Amino acid sequence: MPTSPSTRDWWRGSVIYQVYPRSFADSNGDGIGDLPGITERLPHIAALGVDALWLSPFFRSPMKDFGYDVADHDDVDPMFGRLDDFVALAARAHSLGLKVIIDQVLSHTSDEHPWFVESRASRDNPKADWYVWADALPDGTPPNNWLSVFGGSAWQWDTRRRQYYLHNFLAAQPDLNFHCPAVQDALLEMLGRWLDRGVDGFRLDAINFCFHDRQLRNNPGRGMPAGDDPTAPAANPYSWQLHLHDKSQPEALQFLARVRALVDARGDAALLGEIGDELGMAMVAEYTAGTDRLHMGYCFDLLSAEHGAAYVRGVIERFEGMPGGGWPCWALSNHDCMRWATRWGGAAAPAALLRLGAALQLSLRGSVCLYQGEELGLPEAELERDQLRDPYGIAMWPEFKGRDGCRTPMPWESGAPDLGFGSGATPPWLPIVEAHRPLAVDRQEADAGSQLQHVRRLLHWRRTQPALVRGAIELLPAHPQVLAFVRAWEGERVLCAFNLSDQAATLPLPGHDCTVDVLAASGADGARLAGAQGGEPSIEFDPYGVLFARLG
């Protein structure tokens, strides 16, 4: 049955809740989250008022990168359950009104994937060119200067073929060769099988890494980093190169056109892409332009510690200044970066800042990704070196502590030894964080003034505001402390204003109608309309104050 236009674009303005399966809910007491555990906790996600669920990888994997090293794209890893468990999860989510998006890692596989096992066996087997192989230079060194995101050369020597293979991440994650048509065909067939299983979309991991420069040209250097590469910490030499040849190649857009055609032919499924590139939002705009690429994309520009009014305004301007009508998806946290509460607010983020962050994220033009625990205002977990499991953090310690601090178990019950994550029979794979105990779901459910209740009210209120879901955005004049813009849809204009500083501020509203209806139901606080100053209205803000208003 054909899908109606209104159904096909459900993703536009949607709010997507990301679940990291290892850390969400453990149903069998083995210390690792699983699919049945997620199914049991789906009512919490649905009650928030989100539109979709994004599941990080649950496929069969040796877990060198905790599922982002896929060994079998079509099977569930036994630690997470069985394929039947996924089918039951999807059915339950759909019954609760939630779309289901699954993570797909296309740029690389595990070195235990049957494709790579065959490819590395010889230089003349049927899959010999399915991965990126290259001869050594005359002195035995790698083919060029490309670096791995996780440290060191992006090339690994293989004694079977006596060649190097490319790995943009771990050596256990060899890169597929997208210049080989058979690789693209095989991946498209795999995506089709998941569509047949009823998924509603794909989050495409590191999608701009799919293609490499055929000539294997060296990347130019830029010297010691100036801190302007949000894709890697300054301690990582990866940020010392301009990545012109190892990723973000123009051929990627041609492949995306094939993926989009597959998805569009199957109904209302959507594509969300992760874009890890120095160009940030400008690249997101390129990858979402028109109707033959991604539906929506996100980058790392708001996943950094920067969050002042000028910085956030610049991020918005970089996207809105690009042609093509693309659609962003705004994320403040995910499984790859320090939780935003700590990045923006330190070890003890002010409650007003937590409320502001949620309101800002839900007001920007685009869709939204909420990472598990973000609705609770969870801070980053402080872990010791011997508690780390993340190979990235282990390699870069202590200047960069990796990603485990945002992956600790979800706190469900404040009184339970393991915070309700599991049965307590086996210690969780990452430590329970005592700082999360007072922020557990059950504690916040009972507190009308909690961050959980605030986020829930915002999400339900936002659904009643089409200007915030689908409207255009118009930035108001720059202010040193305040970010303000107007969202407009079918004659309705909603003013959104945020004091992104810890000092009081005043924002003049020159040229705007003095009849302003404050949208009190939004739950915004710490700001108020002031009397006319010189004939013009203004807004007075407390530190981290927020105001939503309908312009008359």
Coordinates of C-alpha atoms in Angstrom, one line a residue:
M1 CA 0.0 0.0 0.0
P2 CA 1.4 3.4 -0.9
T3 CA 2.5 5.6 2.0
S4 CA 0.9 9.0 2.3
P5 CA 3.1 12.1 2.1
S6 CA 2.3 13.1 5.6
T7 CA 3.5 9.6 6.8
R8 CA 6.6 9.5 4.7
D9 CA 8.1 12.6 6.3
W10 CA 7.5 11.5 10.0
W11 CA 11.2 12.0 10.5
R12 CA 11.0 15.8 9.9
G13 CA 11.2 17.4 13.3
S14 CA 11.1 14.0 15.1
V15 CA 12.7 13.3 18.4
I16 CA 14.8 10.1 18.4
Y17 CA 15.9 8.4 21.6
Q18 CA 19.2 6.5 21.4
V19 CA 19.7 3.3 23.3
Y20 CA 23.2 1.8 23.9
P21 CA 22.1 -1.8 24.4
R22 CA 25.0 -3.0 26.6
S23 CA 24.1 -0.3 29.2
F24 CA 20.3 0.1 29.1
A25 CA 18.7 -2.9 30.9
D26 CA 20.0 -6.4 31.7
S27 CA 17.2 -8.9 31.8
N28 CA 19.2 -12.1 32.5
G29 CA 21.6 -11.0 35.2
D30 CA 24.8 -11.5 33.2
G31 CA 26.0 -7.8 33.6
I32 CA 25.3 -6.8 30.0
G33 CA 22.2 -5.1 28.7
D34 CA 20.1 -7.0 26.1
L35 CA 17.2 -6.8 23.8
P36 CA 14.6 -8.2 26.2
G37 CA 15.7 -5.7 28.8
I38 CA 15.1 -2.9 26.4
T39 CA 11.7 -4.2 25.6
E40 CA 10.8 -4.2 29.3
R41 CA 11.8 -0.5 29.5
L42 CA 10.1 0.7 26.4
P43 CA 7.2 2.3 28.3
H44 CA 9.7 4.8 29.8
I45 CA 10.9 5.8 26.4
A46 CA 7.3 6.1 25.0
A47 CA 6.2 8.1 28.1
L48 CA 8.8 10.8 27.4
G49 CA 7.0 11.8 24.2
V50 CA 9.6 10.9 21.7
D51 CA 8.9 9.6 18.2
A52 CA 11.5 7.0 17.5
L53 CA 14.0 4.6 19.1
W54 CA 17.6 4.3 17.8
L55 CA 19.4 1.1 18.7
S56 CA 23.2 1.0 18.6
P57 CA 24.5 -2.2 17.1
F58 CA 23.3 -5.5 18.5
F59 CA 24.7 -7.7 15.7
R60 CA 27.1 -10.6 16.1
S61 CA 30.5 -9.2 16.9
P62 CA 33.8 -10.0 18.7
M63 CA 33.1 -6.7 20.6
K64 CA 36.6 -5.2 20.0
D65 CA 34.7 -1.9 19.6
F66 CA 31.6 -3.1 21.4
G67 CA 29.4 -3.9 18.4
Y68 CA 30.8 -1.4 15.9
D69 CA 32.9 -4.2 14.6
V70 CA 30.3 -6.3 12.9
A71 CA 31.0 -10.0 12.1
D72 CA 27.5 -10.8 10.8
H73 CA 25.1 -8.1 9.7
D74 CA 22.1 -10.4 9.8
D75 CA 22.3 -12.1 13.2
V76 CA 21.9 -10.9 16.8
D77 CA 24.9 -11.4 19.0
P78 CA 24.0 -14.0 21.7
M79 CA 24.9 -11.6 24.5
F80 CA 21.9 -9.4 23.4
G81 CA 19.5 -12.3 22.7
R82 CA 18.1 -13.8 19.5
L83 CA 16.6 -12.5 16.3
D84 CA 13.2 -13.3 17.7
D85 CA 14.0 -10.9 20.6
F86 CA 14.5 -8.1 18.1
V87 CA 11.2 -8.9 16.4
A88 CA 9.4 -8.8 19.7
L89 CA 11.1 -5.5 20.6
A90 CA 10.1 -3.9 17.3
A91 CA 6.5 -5.1 17.7
R92 CA 6.3 -3.7 21.2
A93 CA 7.8 -0.4 20.2
H94 CA 5.4 -0.1 17.3
S95 CA 2.5 -0.8 19.6
L96 CA 3.6 2.1 21.8
G97 CA 3.8 4.4 18.7
L98 CA 7.6 4.4 18.4
K99 CA 9.5 4.0 15.1
V100 CA 12.5 1.7 15.3
I101 CA 15.9 2.9 13.8
I102 CA 18.8 0.5 13.8
D103 CA 22.5 1.3 13.6
Q104 CA 24.2 0.1 10.5
V105 CA 28.0 0.2 10.2
L106 CA 28.7 0.2 6.5
S107 CA 32.2 1.7 6.1
H108 CA 34.0 -1.3 7.8
T109 CA 33.5 -4.7 9.3
S110 CA 35.2 -6.9 11.9
D111 CA 38.3 -8.7 10.9
E112 CA 36.3 -11.8 11.8
H113 CA 33.6 -11.1 9.2
P114 CA 33.6 -13.9 6.6
W115 CA 34.1 -11.3 3.8
F116 CA 37.4 -10.2 5.3
V117 CA 38.5 -13.8 6.1
E118 CA 38.1 -14.6 2.4
S119 CA 39.6 -11.3 1.2
R120 CA 42.8 -11.7 3.2
A121 CA 43.3 -15.3 2.1
S122 CA 44.9 -14.4 -1.2
R123 CA 45.1 -11.7 -3.9
D124 CA 43.0 -13.6 -6.4
N125 CA 39.9 -14.8 -4.5
P126 CA 36.4 -13.6 -5.3
K127 CA 36.5 -11.0 -2.5
A128 CA 40.1 -10.0 -2.9
D129 CA 39.2 -6.4 -3.7
W130 CA 36.3 -6.1 -1.2
Y131 CA 38.6 -4.3 1.3
V132 CA 41.3 -1.6 0.8
W133 CA 44.6 -3.3 0.2
A134 CA 47.8 -1.6 -0.9
D135 CA 51.5 -2.6 -1.3
A136 CA 54.1 -1.3 1.0
L137 CA 56.4 1.5 0.0
P138 CA 59.9 0.4 -1.1
D139 CA 61.2 0.8 2.4
G140 CA 58.4 -1.4 3.8
T141 CA 56.4 1.5 5.4
P142 CA 52.7 2.0 4.9
P143 CA 51.4 3.3 1.6
N144 CA 50.8 6.9 2.9
N145 CA 50.4 9.0 6.0
W146 CA 46.8 8.4 6.8
L147 CA 46.1 8.0 10.5
S148 CA 43.5 6.0 12.5
V149 CA 41.0 7.8 14.6
F150 CA 42.0 5.5 17.4
G151 CA 45.7 6.3 17.2
G152 CA 48.7 5.4 15.0
S153 CA 48.8 4.5 11.3
A154 CA 45.5 3.7 9.5
W155 CA 47.4 0.8 7.8
Q156 CA 47.9 -2.7 9.2
W157 CA 50.3 -5.2 7.7
D158 CA 48.9 -8.6 6.8
T159 CA 51.4 -11.4 6.3
R160 CA 49.0 -13.6 4.3
R161 CA 48.7 -11.1 1.4
R162 CA 51.9 -9.3 2.2
Q163 CA 50.0 -6.1 1.8
Y164 CA 48.7 -3.4 4.1
Y165 CA 44.9 -3.0 4.7
L166 CA 43.2 0.2 5.6
H167 CA 41.4 0.7 9.0
N168 CA 40.2 4.1 9.9
F169 CA 39.4 2.9 13.4
L170 CA 40.8 -0.2 15.1
A171 CA 43.1 -2.6 13.2
A172 CA 40.3 -5.2 13.9
Q173 CA 38.0 -3.0 11.8
P174 CA 39.2 -3.2 8.2
D175 CA 37.6 -0.8 5.8
L176 CA 35.5 -2.0 2.9
N177 CA 36.4 -0.9 -0.6
F178 CA 33.4 1.0 -1.9
H179 CA 35.0 1.4 -5.2
C180 CA 34.1 -2.3 -5.7
P181 CA 30.5 -2.4 -7.0
A182 CA 29.9 -5.8 -5.5
V183 CA 30.5 -4.4 -2.0
Q184 CA 27.8 -1.7 -2.5
D185 CA 25.5 -4.4 -3.9
A186 CA 26.0 -6.7 -0.9
L187 CA 25.4 -3.9 1.6
L188 CA 22.2 -2.8 -0.2
E189 CA 20.9 -6.3 -0.1
M190 CA 21.6 -6.5 3.6
L191 CA 19.8 -3.2 4.3
G192 CA 16.8 -4.6 2.3
R193 CA 16.6 -7.6 4.5
W194 CA 16.3 -5.4 7.6
L195 CA 13.6 -3.4 5.9
D196 CA 11.8 -6.6 5.2
R197 CA 12.0 -7.3 9.0
G198 CA 10.1 -4.1 9.6
V199 CA 12.6 -1.5 10.7
D200 CA 11.7 2.1 10.1
G201 CA 15.1 3.5 9.3
F202 CA 18.8 3.3 9.7
R203 CA 21.4 5.4 11.5
L204 CA 24.5 5.1 9.3
D205 CA 27.6 5.1 11.3
A206 CA 30.6 7.2 10.0
I207 CA 28.9 7.3 6.6
N208 CA 31.4 9.9 5.2
F209 CA 34.2 7.3 5.7
C210 CA 32.8 4.9 3.1
F211 CA 35.1 6.1 0.2
H212 CA 38.8 6.7 0.1
D213 CA 41.0 8.4 -2.6
R214 CA 41.8 5.9 -5.2
Q215 CA 45.3 7.4 -5.6
L216 CA 46.0 7.1 -1.9
R217 CA 47.4 10.6 -1.8
N218 CA 48.9 11.8 1.5
N219 CA 46.8 14.1 3.7
P220 CA 48.2 17.6 4.1
G221 CA 49.3 18.5 7.7
R222 CA 48.2 21.5 9.7
G223 CA 50.7 21.1 12.5
M224 CA 49.9 21.0 16.1
P225 CA 46.2 21.2 16.5
A226 CA 44.5 24.5 17.1
G227 CA 41.5 22.8 18.8
D228 CA 39.2 23.3 15.8
D229 CA 38.7 19.6 14.9
P230 CA 35.7 18.4 16.8
T231 CA 36.1 14.8 15.6
A232 CA 39.2 14.1 17.7
P233 CA 40.8 15.4 20.9
A234 CA 43.9 17.6 20.7
A235 CA 46.0 14.8 22.3
N236 CA 45.3 12.6 19.2
P237 CA 47.6 13.3 16.2
Y238 CA 44.6 12.5 14.0
S239 CA 43.5 16.1 14.5
W240 CA 46.9 17.3 13.1
Q241 CA 45.9 16.4 9.5
L242 CA 43.5 17.8 7.1
H243 CA 41.5 14.8 6.1
L244 CA 41.1 15.5 2.4
H245 CA 41.8 12.0 1.0
D246 CA 40.9 9.4 3.6
K247 CA 37.2 10.3 3.9
S248 CA 34.4 12.6 2.7
Q249 CA 35.0 11.7 -1.0
P250 CA 32.5 12.9 -3.6
E251 CA 31.6 9.3 -4.5
A252 CA 29.9 8.9 -1.2
L253 CA 27.0 11.0 -2.4
Q254 CA 26.5 8.6 -5.3
F255 CA 26.3 5.6 -3.0
L256 CA 23.9 7.5 -0.7
A257 CA 21.6 8.0 -3.7
R258 CA 21.5 4.2 -4.1
V259 CA 20.6 3.8 -0.4
R260 CA 18.0 6.5 -0.6
A261 CA 16.4 4.9 -3.6
L262 CA 16.2 1.6 -1.8
V263 CA 14.6 3.1 1.3
D264 CA 12.2 5.3 -0.6
A265 CA 11.0 2.3 -2.6
R266 CA 10.1 0.4 0.7
G267 CA 7.8 3.1 2.2
D268 CA 8.4 5.6 5.0
A269 CA 11.8 4.5 6.3
A270 CA 14.3 7.2 7.0
L271 CA 18.1 7.7 6.9
L272 CA 20.1 9.4 9.7
G273 CA 23.8 9.8 9.1
E274 CA 26.7 10.5 11.3
I275 CA 29.1 12.9 9.6
G276 CA 32.6 13.0 11.2
D277 CA 34.4 15.8 9.4
E278 CA 36.1 19.0 10.2
L279 CA 33.6 20.9 8.1
G280 CA 30.9 19.9 10.5
M281 CA 27.4 21.3 9.8
A282 CA 28.4 22.4 6.3
M283 CA 29.1 18.8 5.5
V284 CA 25.8 17.8 7.1
A285 CA 24.0 20.2 4.8
E286 CA 25.7 18.7 1.8
Y287 CA 24.9 15.1 2.8
T288 CA 21.2 16.0 3.4
A289 CA 20.6 18.3 0.5
G290 CA 17.9 17.5 -2.1
T291 CA 15.9 14.3 -2.1
D292 CA 18.5 11.6 -3.0
R293 CA 20.7 11.7 0.0
L294 CA 20.3 11.3 3.8
H295 CA 17.0 12.5 5.3
M296 CA 18.9 14.0 8.2
G297 CA 22.4 14.1 9.6
Y298 CA 24.4 15.1 12.6
C299 CA 28.0 16.0 13.3
F300 CA 30.2 16.8 16.3
D301 CA 29.8 20.6 16.4
L302 CA 27.5 20.5 19.4
L303 CA 29.3 17.5 20.9
S304 CA 32.2 19.7 22.1
A305 CA 32.7 21.7 25.2
E306 CA 31.9 25.0 23.4
H307 CA 28.4 26.3 24.1
G308 CA 28.4 30.1 24.3
A309 CA 25.9 32.1 22.4
A310 CA 28.3 33.1 19.7
Y311 CA 29.5 29.5 19.2
V312 CA 26.0 28.0 18.9
R313 CA 24.9 30.8 16.6
G314 CA 27.9 30.1 14.4
V315 CA 26.9 26.4 14.2
I316 CA 23.4 27.3 13.1
E317 CA 24.7 29.8 10.6
R318 CA 27.0 27.3 9.0
F319 CA 24.1 25.0 8.3
E320 CA 21.5 27.6 7.3
G321 CA 24.0 29.3 5.0
M322 CA 24.3 26.2 2.8
P323 CA 22.0 25.7 -0.2
G324 CA 19.9 22.5 -0.9
G325 CA 17.3 22.6 1.9
G326 CA 19.0 20.0 4.1
W327 CA 17.8 18.8 7.4
P328 CA 19.9 18.5 10.6
C329 CA 19.5 16.3 13.6
W330 CA 20.7 18.0 16.8
A331 CA 22.6 15.9 19.3
L332 CA 24.2 17.2 22.5
S333 CA 25.3 13.7 23.8
N334 CA 25.8 10.2 22.4
H335 CA 27.8 7.1 23.1
D336 CA 31.0 8.6 21.7
C337 CA 31.5 11.7 23.8
M338 CA 31.4 13.1 27.3
R339 CA 27.9 13.7 28.5
W340 CA 26.8 17.3 27.8
A341 CA 25.9 18.1 31.4
T342 CA 29.5 17.8 32.3
R343 CA 30.9 19.3 29.1
W344 CA 28.8 22.4 29.6
G345 CA 28.4 22.6 33.3
G346 CA 31.3 20.8 35.0
A347 CA 31.1 18.2 37.7
A348 CA 27.9 19.7 39.1
A349 CA 25.9 21.4 36.4
P350 CA 23.4 24.0 37.6
A351 CA 19.8 22.8 37.3
A352 CA 19.0 26.0 35.3
L353 CA 21.7 25.0 32.7
L354 CA 20.3 21.5 32.4
R355 CA 16.8 22.9 31.7
L356 CA 18.2 25.4 29.2
G357 CA 20.1 22.7 27.3
A358 CA 17.0 20.6 26.9
A359 CA 14.9 23.6 25.8
L360 CA 17.5 24.8 23.3
Q361 CA 18.0 21.4 21.7
L362 CA 14.2 21.0 21.2
S363 CA 13.9 24.4 19.6
L364 CA 16.4 24.3 16.8
R365 CA 15.2 23.7 13.3
G366 CA 15.7 20.0 12.6
S367 CA 15.2 16.7 14.3
V368 CA 16.7 15.7 17.7
C369 CA 18.6 12.8 19.1
L370 CA 18.4 12.3 22.9
Y371 CA 20.9 9.9 24.3
Q372 CA 19.8 7.5 27.1
G373 CA 20.1 9.2 30.5
E374 CA 20.1 12.7 29.0
E375 CA 16.5 13.1 30.2
L376 CA 17.9 12.6 33.7
G377 CA 20.6 15.2 33.4
L378 CA 23.3 12.5 34.1
P379 CA 26.8 13.8 34.5
E380 CA 29.8 12.0 33.0
A381 CA 31.1 9.1 35.1
E382 CA 34.5 9.4 36.6
L383 CA 36.3 6.1 36.0
E384 CA 39.8 4.9 37.0
R385 CA 42.3 3.6 34.4
D386 CA 41.8 0.0 35.5
Q387 CA 38.0 0.3 35.0
L388 CA 38.2 1.3 31.3
R389 CA 36.9 -1.1 28.6
D390 CA 37.1 1.4 25.7
P391 CA 40.2 0.7 23.5
Y392 CA 40.2 4.4 22.5
G393 CA 40.4 5.6 26.1
I394 CA 43.0 2.9 27.0
A395 CA 45.3 4.0 24.2
M396 CA 44.9 7.8 24.9
W397 CA 44.9 7.8 28.7
P398 CA 45.2 10.1 30.7
E399 CA 44.8 13.1 28.4
F400 CA 41.7 11.5 26.8
K401 CA 39.7 9.1 28.9
G402 CA 37.7 7.6 26.2
R403 CA 34.0 6.9 25.9
D404 CA 33.3 4.7 28.9
G405 CA 32.2 7.6 31.1
C406 CA 29.0 8.1 29.0
R407 CA 28.3 4.4 28.7
T408 CA 27.8 3.3 32.3
P409 CA 24.6 1.5 33.2
M410 CA 21.3 3.4 33.1
P411 CA 20.1 4.2 36.7
W412 CA 16.5 3.0 37.1
E413 CA 16.0 2.4 40.8
S414 CA 17.9 4.5 43.4
G415 CA 17.6 1.8 46.1
A416 CA 18.9 -1.2 44.1
P417 CA 22.6 -2.2 44.4
D418 CA 23.0 -2.0 40.6
L419 CA 20.5 0.9 40.2
G420 CA 18.0 -1.5 38.7
F421 CA 20.1 -2.2 35.7
G422 CA 20.0 -5.9 36.3
S423 CA 19.4 -8.5 38.9
G424 CA 22.7 -7.8 40.7
A425 CA 23.8 -11.5 40.2
T426 CA 26.7 -10.4 38.0
P427 CA 28.5 -7.0 38.3
P428 CA 27.7 -4.8 35.3
W429 CA 30.2 -4.6 32.5
L430 CA 31.0 -1.0 33.5
P431 CA 30.8 0.2 37.1
I432 CA 27.7 1.6 38.8
V433 CA 28.1 5.3 39.4
E434 CA 27.1 6.5 42.9
A435 CA 26.7 10.0 41.6
H436 CA 23.8 8.7 39.4
R437 CA 21.9 7.2 42.3
P438 CA 20.0 10.3 43.3
L439 CA 19.2 10.9 39.6
A440 CA 17.6 7.5 39.1
V441 CA 14.4 7.3 37.1
D442 CA 12.3 6.3 40.1
R443 CA 13.6 9.2 42.2
Q444 CA 12.9 11.7 39.4
E445 CA 9.5 10.2 38.6
A446 CA 8.4 11.2 42.2
D447 CA 9.7 14.8 41.9
A448 CA 7.6 17.2 39.9
G449 CA 10.6 19.6 39.6
S450 CA 13.1 17.0 38.3
Q451 CA 14.9 17.2 35.0
L452 CA 13.0 14.1 33.9
Q453 CA 9.7 15.8 34.4
H454 CA 11.0 19.0 32.8
V455 CA 12.1 17.1 29.7
R456 CA 8.9 15.2 29.5
R457 CA 6.8 18.4 29.7
L458 CA 8.9 20.0 27.0
L459 CA 8.6 17.1 24.7
H460 CA 4.8 16.9 25.0
W461 CA 4.5 20.7 24.7
R462 CA 6.7 20.7 21.6
R463 CA 4.3 18.4 19.9
T464 CA 1.7 21.1 20.1
Q465 CA 3.9 23.7 18.5
P466 CA 4.2 23.0 14.7
A467 CA 6.5 26.0 14.3
L468 CA 9.1 24.2 16.5
V469 CA 8.6 20.9 14.7
R470 CA 8.7 22.1 11.1
G471 CA 9.1 25.8 11.0
A472 CA 11.8 27.9 9.4
I473 CA 14.3 29.7 11.6
E474 CA 15.3 33.4 11.7
L475 CA 18.2 34.3 13.9
L476 CA 17.8 37.6 15.8
P477 CA 20.8 40.0 16.0
A478 CA 23.8 38.6 17.8
H479 CA 24.1 39.2 21.5
P480 CA 27.1 38.4 23.7
Q481 CA 25.1 36.3 26.1
V482 CA 21.8 35.5 24.5
L483 CA 21.0 33.3 21.5
A484 CA 17.5 34.2 20.1
F485 CA 15.7 33.2 17.0
V486 CA 12.1 33.0 15.6
R487 CA 10.6 29.8 14.4
A488 CA 7.8 30.4 11.8
W489 CA 5.2 28.1 10.4
E490 CA 2.0 29.0 8.5
G491 CA 1.7 32.4 10.0
E492 CA 2.6 31.5 13.5
R493 CA 5.9 33.0 14.9
V494 CA 7.5 31.6 18.1
L495 CA 10.3 33.5 19.7
C496 CA 12.9 31.3 21.4
A497 CA 15.5 33.0 23.6
F498 CA 18.3 31.5 25.7
N499 CA 20.8 33.1 28.1
L500 CA 23.8 30.8 27.6
S501 CA 25.8 32.5 30.4
D502 CA 25.9 32.4 34.1
Q503 CA 25.2 36.1 34.4
A504 CA 21.9 38.0 34.1
A505 CA 21.2 39.5 30.7
T506 CA 18.8 41.8 28.9
L507 CA 17.8 41.3 25.2
P508 CA 16.1 44.3 23.4
L509 CA 13.4 43.3 20.9
P510 CA 13.5 46.2 18.4
G511 CA 11.0 46.1 15.6
H512 CA 8.8 43.3 17.1
D513 CA 5.2 43.7 18.0
C514 CA 4.8 44.6 21.7
T515 CA 1.8 42.2 22.0
V516 CA 3.7 39.1 23.0
D517 CA 1.9 36.0 24.3
V518 CA 4.3 34.1 26.6
L519 CA 4.0 30.4 26.2
A520 CA 4.0 29.5 29.9
A521 CA 3.1 25.9 29.2
S522 CA 6.6 25.4 27.8
G523 CA 8.1 25.1 31.2
A524 CA 10.7 27.8 30.3
D525 CA 11.8 29.8 33.3
G526 CA 14.4 32.4 34.4
A527 CA 13.2 35.1 32.0
R528 CA 10.5 37.6 31.7
L529 CA 9.2 40.3 29.4
A530 CA 10.2 43.7 30.6
G531 CA 8.4 47.0 30.0
A532 CA 9.2 49.1 27.0
Q533 CA 12.6 50.7 27.0
G534 CA 12.7 53.7 24.6
G535 CA 9.6 52.4 23.0
E536 CA 10.8 48.9 22.5
P537 CA 10.1 45.7 24.5
S538 CA 12.9 43.6 26.0
I539 CA 13.5 40.3 27.8
E540 CA 15.3 40.2 31.2
F541 CA 17.1 36.9 31.9
D542 CA 18.4 35.3 35.0
P543 CA 21.6 33.2 34.5
Y544 CA 20.7 30.4 32.0
G545 CA 17.2 31.8 31.7
V546 CA 14.9 30.7 28.9
L547 CA 11.8 32.3 27.3
F548 CA 9.4 31.1 24.6
A549 CA 6.8 33.6 23.3
R550 CA 4.4 33.9 20.5
L551 CA 4.9 37.1 18.5
G552 CA 1.6 38.9 17.8

